[in-house]
XYZ file of C-alpha atoms in Angstrom:
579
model
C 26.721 22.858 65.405
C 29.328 20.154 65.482
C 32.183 20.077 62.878
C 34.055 16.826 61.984
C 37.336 16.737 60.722
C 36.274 13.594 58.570
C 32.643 12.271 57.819
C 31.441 9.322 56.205
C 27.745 9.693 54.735
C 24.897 6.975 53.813
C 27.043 3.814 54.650
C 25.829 0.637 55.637
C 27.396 0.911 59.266
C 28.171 -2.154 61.659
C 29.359 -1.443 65.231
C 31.518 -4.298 65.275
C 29.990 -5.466 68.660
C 27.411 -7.059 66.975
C 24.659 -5.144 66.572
C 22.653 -5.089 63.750
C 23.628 -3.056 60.464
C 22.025 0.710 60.071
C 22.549 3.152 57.084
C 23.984 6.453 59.204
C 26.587 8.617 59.246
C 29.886 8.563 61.156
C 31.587 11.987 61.979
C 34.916 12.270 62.932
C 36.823 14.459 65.233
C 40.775 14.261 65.819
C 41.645 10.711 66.610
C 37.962 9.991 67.976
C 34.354 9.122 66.506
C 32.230 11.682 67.440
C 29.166 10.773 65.984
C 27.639 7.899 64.754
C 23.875 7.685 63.879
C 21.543 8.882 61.273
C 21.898 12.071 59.200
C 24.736 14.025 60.618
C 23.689 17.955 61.111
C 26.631 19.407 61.273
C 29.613 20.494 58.840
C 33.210 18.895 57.406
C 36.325 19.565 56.717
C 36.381 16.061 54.515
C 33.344 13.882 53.570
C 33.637 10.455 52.230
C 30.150 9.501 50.552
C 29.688 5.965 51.725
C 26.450 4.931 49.819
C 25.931 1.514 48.904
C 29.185 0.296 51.158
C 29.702 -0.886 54.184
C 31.323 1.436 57.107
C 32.635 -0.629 60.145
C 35.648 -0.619 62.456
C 39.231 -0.921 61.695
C 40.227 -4.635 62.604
C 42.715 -5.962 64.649
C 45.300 -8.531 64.141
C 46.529 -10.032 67.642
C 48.965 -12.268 65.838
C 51.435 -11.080 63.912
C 55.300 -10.725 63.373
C 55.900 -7.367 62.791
C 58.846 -6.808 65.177
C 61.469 -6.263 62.318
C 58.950 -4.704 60.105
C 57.868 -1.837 61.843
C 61.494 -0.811 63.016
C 62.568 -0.670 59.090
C 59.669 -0.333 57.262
C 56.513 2.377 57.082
C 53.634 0.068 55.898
C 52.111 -2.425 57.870
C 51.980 -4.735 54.781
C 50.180 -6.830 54.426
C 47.747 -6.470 57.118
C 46.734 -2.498 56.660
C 46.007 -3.358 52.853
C 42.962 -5.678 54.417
C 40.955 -3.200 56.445
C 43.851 -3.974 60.049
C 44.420 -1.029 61.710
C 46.173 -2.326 64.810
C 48.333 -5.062 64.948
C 49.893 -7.270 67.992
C 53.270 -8.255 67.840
C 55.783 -10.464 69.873
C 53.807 -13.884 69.294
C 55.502 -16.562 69.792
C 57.804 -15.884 72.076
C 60.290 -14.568 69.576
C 61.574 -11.009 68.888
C 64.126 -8.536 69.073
C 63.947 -7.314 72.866
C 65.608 -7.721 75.391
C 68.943 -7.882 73.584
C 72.357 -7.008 74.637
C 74.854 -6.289 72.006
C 76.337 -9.866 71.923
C 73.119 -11.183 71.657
C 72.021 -10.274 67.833
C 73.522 -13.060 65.774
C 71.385 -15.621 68.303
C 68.218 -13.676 67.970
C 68.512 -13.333 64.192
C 69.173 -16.992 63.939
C 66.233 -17.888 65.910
C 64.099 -15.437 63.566
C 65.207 -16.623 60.683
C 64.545 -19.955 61.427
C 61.030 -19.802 63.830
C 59.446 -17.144 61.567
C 61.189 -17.643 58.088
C 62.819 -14.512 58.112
C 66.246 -13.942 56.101
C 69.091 -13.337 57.904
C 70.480 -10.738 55.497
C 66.965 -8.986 55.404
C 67.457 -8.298 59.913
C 70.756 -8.126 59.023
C 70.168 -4.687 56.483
C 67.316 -3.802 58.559
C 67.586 -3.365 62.189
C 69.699 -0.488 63.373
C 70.145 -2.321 67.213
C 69.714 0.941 68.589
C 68.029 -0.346 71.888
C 68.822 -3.011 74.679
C 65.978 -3.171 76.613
C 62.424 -3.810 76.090
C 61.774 -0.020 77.266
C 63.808 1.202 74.761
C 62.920 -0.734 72.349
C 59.594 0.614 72.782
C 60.850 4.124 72.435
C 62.206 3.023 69.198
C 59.265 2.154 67.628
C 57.441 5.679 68.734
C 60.390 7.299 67.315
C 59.269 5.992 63.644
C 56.200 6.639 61.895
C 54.153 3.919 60.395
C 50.451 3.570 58.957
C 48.949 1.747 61.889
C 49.144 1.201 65.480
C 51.346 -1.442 66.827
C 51.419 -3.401 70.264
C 54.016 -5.933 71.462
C 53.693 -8.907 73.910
C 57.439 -9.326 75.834
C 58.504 -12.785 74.185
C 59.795 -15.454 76.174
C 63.097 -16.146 74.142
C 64.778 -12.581 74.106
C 64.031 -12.710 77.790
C 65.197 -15.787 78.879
C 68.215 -14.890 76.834
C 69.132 -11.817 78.093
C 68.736 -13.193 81.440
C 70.895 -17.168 81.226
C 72.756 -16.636 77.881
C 74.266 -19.627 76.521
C 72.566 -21.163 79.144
C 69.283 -20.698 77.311
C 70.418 -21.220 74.050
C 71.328 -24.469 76.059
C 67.749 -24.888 77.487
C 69.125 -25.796 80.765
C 66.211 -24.622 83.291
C 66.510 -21.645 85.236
C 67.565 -21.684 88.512
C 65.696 -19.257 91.384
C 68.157 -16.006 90.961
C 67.078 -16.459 86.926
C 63.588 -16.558 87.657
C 63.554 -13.894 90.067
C 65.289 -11.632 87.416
C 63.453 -12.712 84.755
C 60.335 -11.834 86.737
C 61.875 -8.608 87.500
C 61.969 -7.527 84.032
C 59.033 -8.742 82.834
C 57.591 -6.295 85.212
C 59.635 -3.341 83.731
C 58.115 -4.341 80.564
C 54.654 -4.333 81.336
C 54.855 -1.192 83.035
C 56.784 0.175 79.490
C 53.618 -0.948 77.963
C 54.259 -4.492 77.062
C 50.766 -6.171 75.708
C 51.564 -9.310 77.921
C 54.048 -12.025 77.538
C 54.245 -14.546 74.663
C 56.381 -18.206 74.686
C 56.457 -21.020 72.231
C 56.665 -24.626 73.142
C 56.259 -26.156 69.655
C 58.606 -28.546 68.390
C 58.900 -27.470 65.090
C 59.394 -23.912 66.164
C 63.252 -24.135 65.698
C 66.596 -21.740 64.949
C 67.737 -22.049 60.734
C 70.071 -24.952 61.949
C 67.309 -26.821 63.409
C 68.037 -26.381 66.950
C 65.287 -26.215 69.414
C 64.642 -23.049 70.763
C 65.383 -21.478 74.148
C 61.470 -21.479 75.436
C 61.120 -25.221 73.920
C 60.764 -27.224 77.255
C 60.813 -24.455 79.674
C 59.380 -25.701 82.673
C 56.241 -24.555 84.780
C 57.870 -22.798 87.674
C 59.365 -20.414 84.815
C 56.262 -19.801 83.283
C 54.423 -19.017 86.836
C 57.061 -16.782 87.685
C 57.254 -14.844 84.939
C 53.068 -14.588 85.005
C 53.583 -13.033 88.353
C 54.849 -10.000 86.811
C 51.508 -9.565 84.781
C 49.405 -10.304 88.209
C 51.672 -8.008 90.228
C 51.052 -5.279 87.633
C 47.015 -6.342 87.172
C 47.616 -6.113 83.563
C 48.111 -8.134 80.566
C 47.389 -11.229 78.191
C 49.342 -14.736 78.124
C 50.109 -16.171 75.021
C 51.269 -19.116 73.829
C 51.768 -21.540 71.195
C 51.245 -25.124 72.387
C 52.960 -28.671 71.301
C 49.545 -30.327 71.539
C 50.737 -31.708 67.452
C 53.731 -33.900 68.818
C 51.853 -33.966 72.534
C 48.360 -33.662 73.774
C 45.687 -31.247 74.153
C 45.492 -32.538 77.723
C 48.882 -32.339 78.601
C 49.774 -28.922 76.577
C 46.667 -26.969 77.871
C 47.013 -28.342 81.534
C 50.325 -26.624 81.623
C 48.908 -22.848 80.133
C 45.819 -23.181 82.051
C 48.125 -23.950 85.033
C 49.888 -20.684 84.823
C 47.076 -18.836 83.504
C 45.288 -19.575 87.000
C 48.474 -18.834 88.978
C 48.460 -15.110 87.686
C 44.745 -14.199 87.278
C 45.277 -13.117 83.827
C 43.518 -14.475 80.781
C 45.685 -16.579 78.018
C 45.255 -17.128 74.030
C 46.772 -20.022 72.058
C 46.876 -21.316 68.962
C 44.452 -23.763 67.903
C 43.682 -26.139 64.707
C 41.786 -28.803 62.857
C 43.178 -31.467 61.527
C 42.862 -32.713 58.011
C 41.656 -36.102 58.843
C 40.469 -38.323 61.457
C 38.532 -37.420 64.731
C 37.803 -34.642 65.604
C 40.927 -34.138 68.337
C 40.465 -30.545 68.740
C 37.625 -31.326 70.818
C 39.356 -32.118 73.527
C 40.972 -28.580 73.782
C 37.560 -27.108 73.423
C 37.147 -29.403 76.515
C 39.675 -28.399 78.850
C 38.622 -24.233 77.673
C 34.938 -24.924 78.395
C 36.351 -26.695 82.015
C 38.279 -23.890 82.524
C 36.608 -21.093 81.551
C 33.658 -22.148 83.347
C 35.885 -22.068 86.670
C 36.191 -18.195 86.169
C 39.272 -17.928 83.612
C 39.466 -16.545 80.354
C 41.060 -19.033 77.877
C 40.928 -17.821 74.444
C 41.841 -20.182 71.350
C 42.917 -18.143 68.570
C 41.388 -19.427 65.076
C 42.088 -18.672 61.828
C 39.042 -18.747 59.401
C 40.503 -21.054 56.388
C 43.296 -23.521 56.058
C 46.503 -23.381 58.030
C 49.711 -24.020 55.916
C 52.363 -22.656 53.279
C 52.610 -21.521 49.849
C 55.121 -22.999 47.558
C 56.784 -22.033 44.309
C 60.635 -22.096 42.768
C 60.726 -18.077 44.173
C 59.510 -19.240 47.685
C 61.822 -20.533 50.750
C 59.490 -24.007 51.001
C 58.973 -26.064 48.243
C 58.772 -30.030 47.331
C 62.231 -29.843 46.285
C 64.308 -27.368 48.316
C 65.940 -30.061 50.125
C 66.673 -32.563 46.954
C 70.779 -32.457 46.721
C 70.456 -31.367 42.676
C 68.693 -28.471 43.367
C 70.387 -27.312 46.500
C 72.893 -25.548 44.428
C 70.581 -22.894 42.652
C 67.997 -22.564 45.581
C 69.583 -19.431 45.975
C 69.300 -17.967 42.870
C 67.064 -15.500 41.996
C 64.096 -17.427 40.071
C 65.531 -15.858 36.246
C 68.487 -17.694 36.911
C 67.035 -21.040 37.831
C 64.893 -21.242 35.189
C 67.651 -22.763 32.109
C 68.468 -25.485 35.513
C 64.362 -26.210 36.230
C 63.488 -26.688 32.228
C 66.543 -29.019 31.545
C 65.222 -31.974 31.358
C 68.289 -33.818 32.921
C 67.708 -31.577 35.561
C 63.854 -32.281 35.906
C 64.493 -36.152 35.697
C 67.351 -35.545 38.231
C 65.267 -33.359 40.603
C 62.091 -35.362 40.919
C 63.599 -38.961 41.253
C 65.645 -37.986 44.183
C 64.410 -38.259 47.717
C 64.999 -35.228 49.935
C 67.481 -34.265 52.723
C 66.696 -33.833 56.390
C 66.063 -30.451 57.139
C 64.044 -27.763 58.808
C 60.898 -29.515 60.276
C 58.299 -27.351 57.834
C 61.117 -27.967 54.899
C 60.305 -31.541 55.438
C 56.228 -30.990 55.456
C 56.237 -30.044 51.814
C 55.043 -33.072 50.131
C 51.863 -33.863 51.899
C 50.376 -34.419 47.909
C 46.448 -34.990 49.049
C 46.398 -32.042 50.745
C 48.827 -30.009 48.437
C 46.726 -28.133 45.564
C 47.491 -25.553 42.422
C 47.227 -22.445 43.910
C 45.841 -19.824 41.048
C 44.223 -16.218 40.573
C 41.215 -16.262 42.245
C 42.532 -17.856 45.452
C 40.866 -20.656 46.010
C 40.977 -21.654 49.787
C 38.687 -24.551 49.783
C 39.714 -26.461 46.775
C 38.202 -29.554 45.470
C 39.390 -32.837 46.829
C 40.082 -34.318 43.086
C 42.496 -31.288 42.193
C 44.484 -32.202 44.959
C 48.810 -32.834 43.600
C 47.686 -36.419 44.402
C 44.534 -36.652 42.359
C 45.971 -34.848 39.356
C 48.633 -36.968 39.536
C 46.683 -40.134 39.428
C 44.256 -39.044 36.554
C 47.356 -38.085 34.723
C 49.316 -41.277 35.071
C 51.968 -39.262 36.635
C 53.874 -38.670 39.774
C 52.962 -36.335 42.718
C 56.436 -35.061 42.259
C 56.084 -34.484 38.417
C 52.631 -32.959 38.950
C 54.289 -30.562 41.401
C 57.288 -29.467 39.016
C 55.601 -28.387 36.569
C 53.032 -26.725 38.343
C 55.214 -24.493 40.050
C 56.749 -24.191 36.271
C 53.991 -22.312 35.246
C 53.563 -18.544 34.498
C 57.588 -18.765 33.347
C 58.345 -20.423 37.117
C 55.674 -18.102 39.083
C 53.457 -20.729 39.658
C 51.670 -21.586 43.248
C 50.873 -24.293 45.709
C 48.767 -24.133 48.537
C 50.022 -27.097 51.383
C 47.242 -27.563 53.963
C 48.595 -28.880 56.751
C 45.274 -28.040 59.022
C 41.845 -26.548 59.440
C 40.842 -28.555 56.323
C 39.198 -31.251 58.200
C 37.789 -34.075 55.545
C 38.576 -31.440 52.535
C 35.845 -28.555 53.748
C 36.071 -25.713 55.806
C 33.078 -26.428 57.468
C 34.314 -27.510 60.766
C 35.815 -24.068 60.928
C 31.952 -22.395 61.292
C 31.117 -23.648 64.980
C 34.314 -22.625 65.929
C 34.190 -19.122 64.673
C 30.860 -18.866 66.328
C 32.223 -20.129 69.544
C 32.292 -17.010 72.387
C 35.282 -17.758 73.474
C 37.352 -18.400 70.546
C 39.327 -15.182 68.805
C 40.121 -14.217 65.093
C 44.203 -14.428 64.905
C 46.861 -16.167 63.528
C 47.653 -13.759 60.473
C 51.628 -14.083 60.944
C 52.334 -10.729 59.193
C 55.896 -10.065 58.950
C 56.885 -14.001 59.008
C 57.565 -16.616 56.748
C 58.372 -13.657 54.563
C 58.418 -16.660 51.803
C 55.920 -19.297 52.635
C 52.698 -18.157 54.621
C 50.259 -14.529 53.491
C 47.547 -15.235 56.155
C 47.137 -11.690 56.921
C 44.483 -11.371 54.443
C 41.876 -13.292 56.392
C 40.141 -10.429 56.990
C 39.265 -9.735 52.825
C 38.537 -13.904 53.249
C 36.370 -13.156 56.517
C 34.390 -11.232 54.490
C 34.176 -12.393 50.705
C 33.848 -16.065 51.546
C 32.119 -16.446 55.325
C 30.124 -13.361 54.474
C 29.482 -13.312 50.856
C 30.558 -15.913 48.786
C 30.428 -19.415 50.234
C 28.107 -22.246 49.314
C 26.019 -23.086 52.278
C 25.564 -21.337 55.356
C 27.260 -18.415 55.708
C 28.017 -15.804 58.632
C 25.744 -12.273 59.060
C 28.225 -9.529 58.438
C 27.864 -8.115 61.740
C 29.190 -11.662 62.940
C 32.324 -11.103 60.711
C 32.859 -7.605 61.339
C 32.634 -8.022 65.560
C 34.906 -11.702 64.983
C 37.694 -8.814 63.008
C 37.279 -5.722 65.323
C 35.655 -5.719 69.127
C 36.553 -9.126 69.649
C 39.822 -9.632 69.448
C 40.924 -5.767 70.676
C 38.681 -6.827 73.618
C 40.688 -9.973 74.566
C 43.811 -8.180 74.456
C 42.613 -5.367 76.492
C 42.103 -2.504 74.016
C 38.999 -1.610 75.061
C 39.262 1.596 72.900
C 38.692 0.275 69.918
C 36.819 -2.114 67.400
C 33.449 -0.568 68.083
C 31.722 2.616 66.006
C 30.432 4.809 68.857
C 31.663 8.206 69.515
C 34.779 8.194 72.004
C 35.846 5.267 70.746
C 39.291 5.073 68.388
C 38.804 6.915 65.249
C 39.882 3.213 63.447
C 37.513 2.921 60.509
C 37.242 0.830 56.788
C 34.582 2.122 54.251
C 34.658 -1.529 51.781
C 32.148 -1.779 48.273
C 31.099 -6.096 49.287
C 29.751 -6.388 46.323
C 33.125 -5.557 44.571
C 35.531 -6.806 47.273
C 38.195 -9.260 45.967
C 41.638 -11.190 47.095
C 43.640 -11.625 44.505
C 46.450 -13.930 44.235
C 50.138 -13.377 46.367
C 53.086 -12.427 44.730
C 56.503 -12.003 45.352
C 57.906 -8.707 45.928
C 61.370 -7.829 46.632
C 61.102 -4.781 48.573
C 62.906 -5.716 51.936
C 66.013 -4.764 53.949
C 68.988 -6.379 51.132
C 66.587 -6.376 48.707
C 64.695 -10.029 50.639
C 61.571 -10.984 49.334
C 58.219 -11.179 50.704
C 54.678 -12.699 49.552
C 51.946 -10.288 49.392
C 48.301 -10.232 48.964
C 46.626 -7.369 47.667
C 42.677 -7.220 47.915
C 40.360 -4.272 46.178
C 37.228 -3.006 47.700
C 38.977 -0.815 50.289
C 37.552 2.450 49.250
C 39.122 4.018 52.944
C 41.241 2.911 55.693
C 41.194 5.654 58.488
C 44.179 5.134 61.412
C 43.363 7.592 64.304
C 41.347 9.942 62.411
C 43.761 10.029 58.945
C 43.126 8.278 55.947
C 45.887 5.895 55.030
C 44.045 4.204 51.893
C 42.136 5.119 49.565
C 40.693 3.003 46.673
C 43.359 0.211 48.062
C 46.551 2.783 47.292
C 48.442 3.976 50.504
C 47.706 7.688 51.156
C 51.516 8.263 52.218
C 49.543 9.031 55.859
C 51.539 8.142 58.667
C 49.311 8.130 61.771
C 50.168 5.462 63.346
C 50.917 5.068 67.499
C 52.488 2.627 70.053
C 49.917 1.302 71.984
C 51.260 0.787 75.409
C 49.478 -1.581 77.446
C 45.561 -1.678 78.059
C 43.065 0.806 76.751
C 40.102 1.475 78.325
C 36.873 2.025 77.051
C 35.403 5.682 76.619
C 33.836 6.426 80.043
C 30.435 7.915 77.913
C 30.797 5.508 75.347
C 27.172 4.600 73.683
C 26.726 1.463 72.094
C 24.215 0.658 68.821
């Protein structure tokens, strides 16, 4: 007779590779499922009574920012409060490895300004005590945390570490910096580096609006420091393109380019637009062109708009740039509030145009796609409560409209700015390409734009609006669940996960659908120097279980710490069974 350490009885259970939903048990045994099928015969040390919910894998989140975060902090937040138990970090081509000494102040610049992190917050945070990407590695298994974590090797630490000011410079590397940078590229993947990650978006620049090191980096660089993943036979490319200020032809050429040269497969970021033609096509294109020559080009999708939230206690904000209001932006929100209800101030505030400043600073009044953000979320919000619209029916400004919204709730009040994947005010556009096989669930940004973007609760969305909740056709939930789990731990290589069948990962979420909510994000102030942070909280959770270990329960952390450093690709369980 078998005993589980953990068993979860009578749930609705979905594989998460996309077979259809049975009521079964799920027994587990150390950090493995040992069981998964109908009633379970043997006895526990634990039993969670699943009836009426829904049991499927833990999901994972192959874009996030949690470099800083999981050096100084214990809880994945937010991504393990929405069902994530692994998480992928390094996107972007930014982090905190390789760094020499000398190096911090230009890798904390180029956080704080790429991913919207404060200064004072890495500052307070991050004890330095590695160099290399090895070690820094070692000093992430050294500290416990709630989930598992992977990194990618990003692009800017390396190159770096490698030129110096050179970089910092952009000047392009000459063959002894390629070579080098090849070299250690390869120490990192055999550490247990994901894959590598770069960034050649415009807007992706240091706090003082510099571009940043990768911006520009030519393709001989790229190829050659591929050629460490295809010399090692291991790991995932990824990138984020500058297809907005470029073209998909031109941006995807390049990444396919390199892609090809080292045999491994690639992800990058792609969006809708608001308006217009349908432009994103012609990635979907160049994938389907080369995908169908043997590669494996992934776009990475997020399932509901692309943009930022802004409020008086945020970083981005209509009016963070205006010269009157310059002066308190960094006050905490109780002390701008006499400034923001004078009205000398208001009348001061709203008439004046804003400075030049950092490129998403300066995306912050796009008023028709700009709406009050409340509690419910709403993530597809009617065209005619846009800033613009309201402002119109009201005989007002945009700018007055957006004032006083963020006024409300005594200055705590929200505004979602969709800057993509609204296409003609709907989400629909967004169903095809969730559907697609070859597009991936991603783009969460946990531990980023600490004060502007809480994406990494699309998994809560994933499932309350695609699944449950939205007003025309909808996805099946074992669509959703296999879009959050097997397929994006598949396209990073974890093959060990994402999937209920015994060998596999021990990664599992029991969630109550009918009661599953997101509620509204708030600002906490809970970082390194006291920083603050937007989080999302959801309910419905009733378990999160991390390698065997249940870390929530009824959506309150458990104070369980099981989480691991993945190091490079899992394989799947040699007498793994599929549903």
């Amino acid at each position: 007779m078998m005993h589980a350490d953990l068993l979860i009885t009578g749930g609705l259970i979905v594989d998460g590779a996309g077979g259809a939903p049975v009521i079964g048990d799920v027994a587990l045994v150390g950090d493995r499922i040992a069981y998964v099928g109908p009633l379970f015969g043997g006895t526990a040390a634990e039993t969670i009574n699943a009836s009426g919910r829904v049991v499927t894998p833990g999901f994972v989140d192959i874009h996030t920012h949690y470099d800083g975060q999981a050096i100084w902090g214990e809880e994945m937040a937010p991504s393990s409060s929405h069902g994530v138990t692994t998480v992928v970090m390094g996107n972007c081509g930014v982090g905190f490895a390789p760094c020499r000494h000398d190096d911090h102040d230009a890798l904390i610049r180029l956080m704080e300004g790429v991913e919207d992190i404060p200064g004072v917050v890495m500052a307070a945070g991050l004890p330095w005590d590695w160099q290399t990407f090895p070690e820094y590695l070692a000093a992430l298994e050294a500290r416990p945390r709630d989930i598992d974590v992977a990194a990618l090797l990003p692009h800017s630490p390396l190159r770096v570490w490698v030129m110096g000011s050179r970089a910092i410079d952009r000047e392009p590397a000459t063959p002894a910096d390629l070579a080098e940078m090849r070299r250690i590229a390869g120490e990192a993947i055999a550490a247990g580096a994901i894959g590598f990650a770069t960034s050649r978006l415009n807007i992706h620049r240091t706090k003082a609006g510099e571009l940043i090191p990768t911006y520009g980096a030519d393709l001989d660089e790229l190829k050659a420091i591929a050629g460490a993943l295809s010399d090692a036979g291991t790991g995932v490319l990824q990138a984020v393109l500058d297809a907005p200020f470029s073209t998909w032809a031109e941006e995807l050429h390049k990444l396919i380019a390199v892609a090809e040269s080292a045999g491994r497969p690639a992800t990058f970021t792609l969006a809708t637009s608001n308006s217009g033609p349908p432009i994103w096509q012609d990635a979907l294109a160049a994938v389907d062109a080369a995908n169908a020559r043997g590669l494996h080009i992934w776009p990475q999708i997020l399932p509901r708009p692309i943009g930022m939230v802004s409020g008086w206690a945020l970083s981005t904000h209509a009016f963070c740039l205006c010269p009157t209001y310059q002066p308190i932006a960094g006050l905490p929100l109780a002390d701008q509030l006499p400034y923001l209800r004078d009205p000398a101030f208001r009348t001061a505030v709203i008439a004046e145009a804003p400075n030049d400043g950092h490129p998403l600073s300066m995306l912050t009044r796009n008023w028709n796609w700009m709406f009050p953000f409340g509690d419910p979320p709403v993530y597809e919000p009617a065209r005619d409560t846009s800033i613009a619209a309201l402002a119109e029916a009201q005989g007002r400004s945009p700018a007055e409209v957006a004032y006083d919204t963020m006024l409300d709730r005594d200055g705590q009040g929200l505004i979602l700015n969709t800057l993509g994947n609204f296409h003609e005010g709907r989400l629909d556009a967004l169903l095809p390409l969730i559907r697609r096989a070859d597009t991936v669930m991603g783009l969460g940004d946990g531990g980023a734009h600490y004060a502007a973007i809480c994406d990494a609760s699309y998994p809560t969305f994933m499932l309350t609006y695609w699944v449950r909740d939205r007003a025309g056709e909808r996805l099946s939930l074992a669509e959703a669940v296999h879009a959050l789990a097997a397929k994006p731990a598949t396209v990073m290589g974890l093959h060990d996960r994402g999937i209920l069948a015994p060998g596999y990962k021990a990664d599992v979420n029991v969630i109550n659908l009918d009661t599953l909510a997101l509620h509204a994000p708030v600002v906490r102030f809970d970082l390194p120097g006291g920083g603050r942070r937007l989080d999302q909280a959801a309910s419905g959770y009733v378990a999160t279980v991390v390698n065997g270990q249940v870390i929530r329960r009824d959506d309150v952390s458990t104070g369980a710490r099981p989480g691991k450093v993945v190091r490079g690709s899992q394989c799947a369980p040699v007498d793994a069974v599929l549903a």
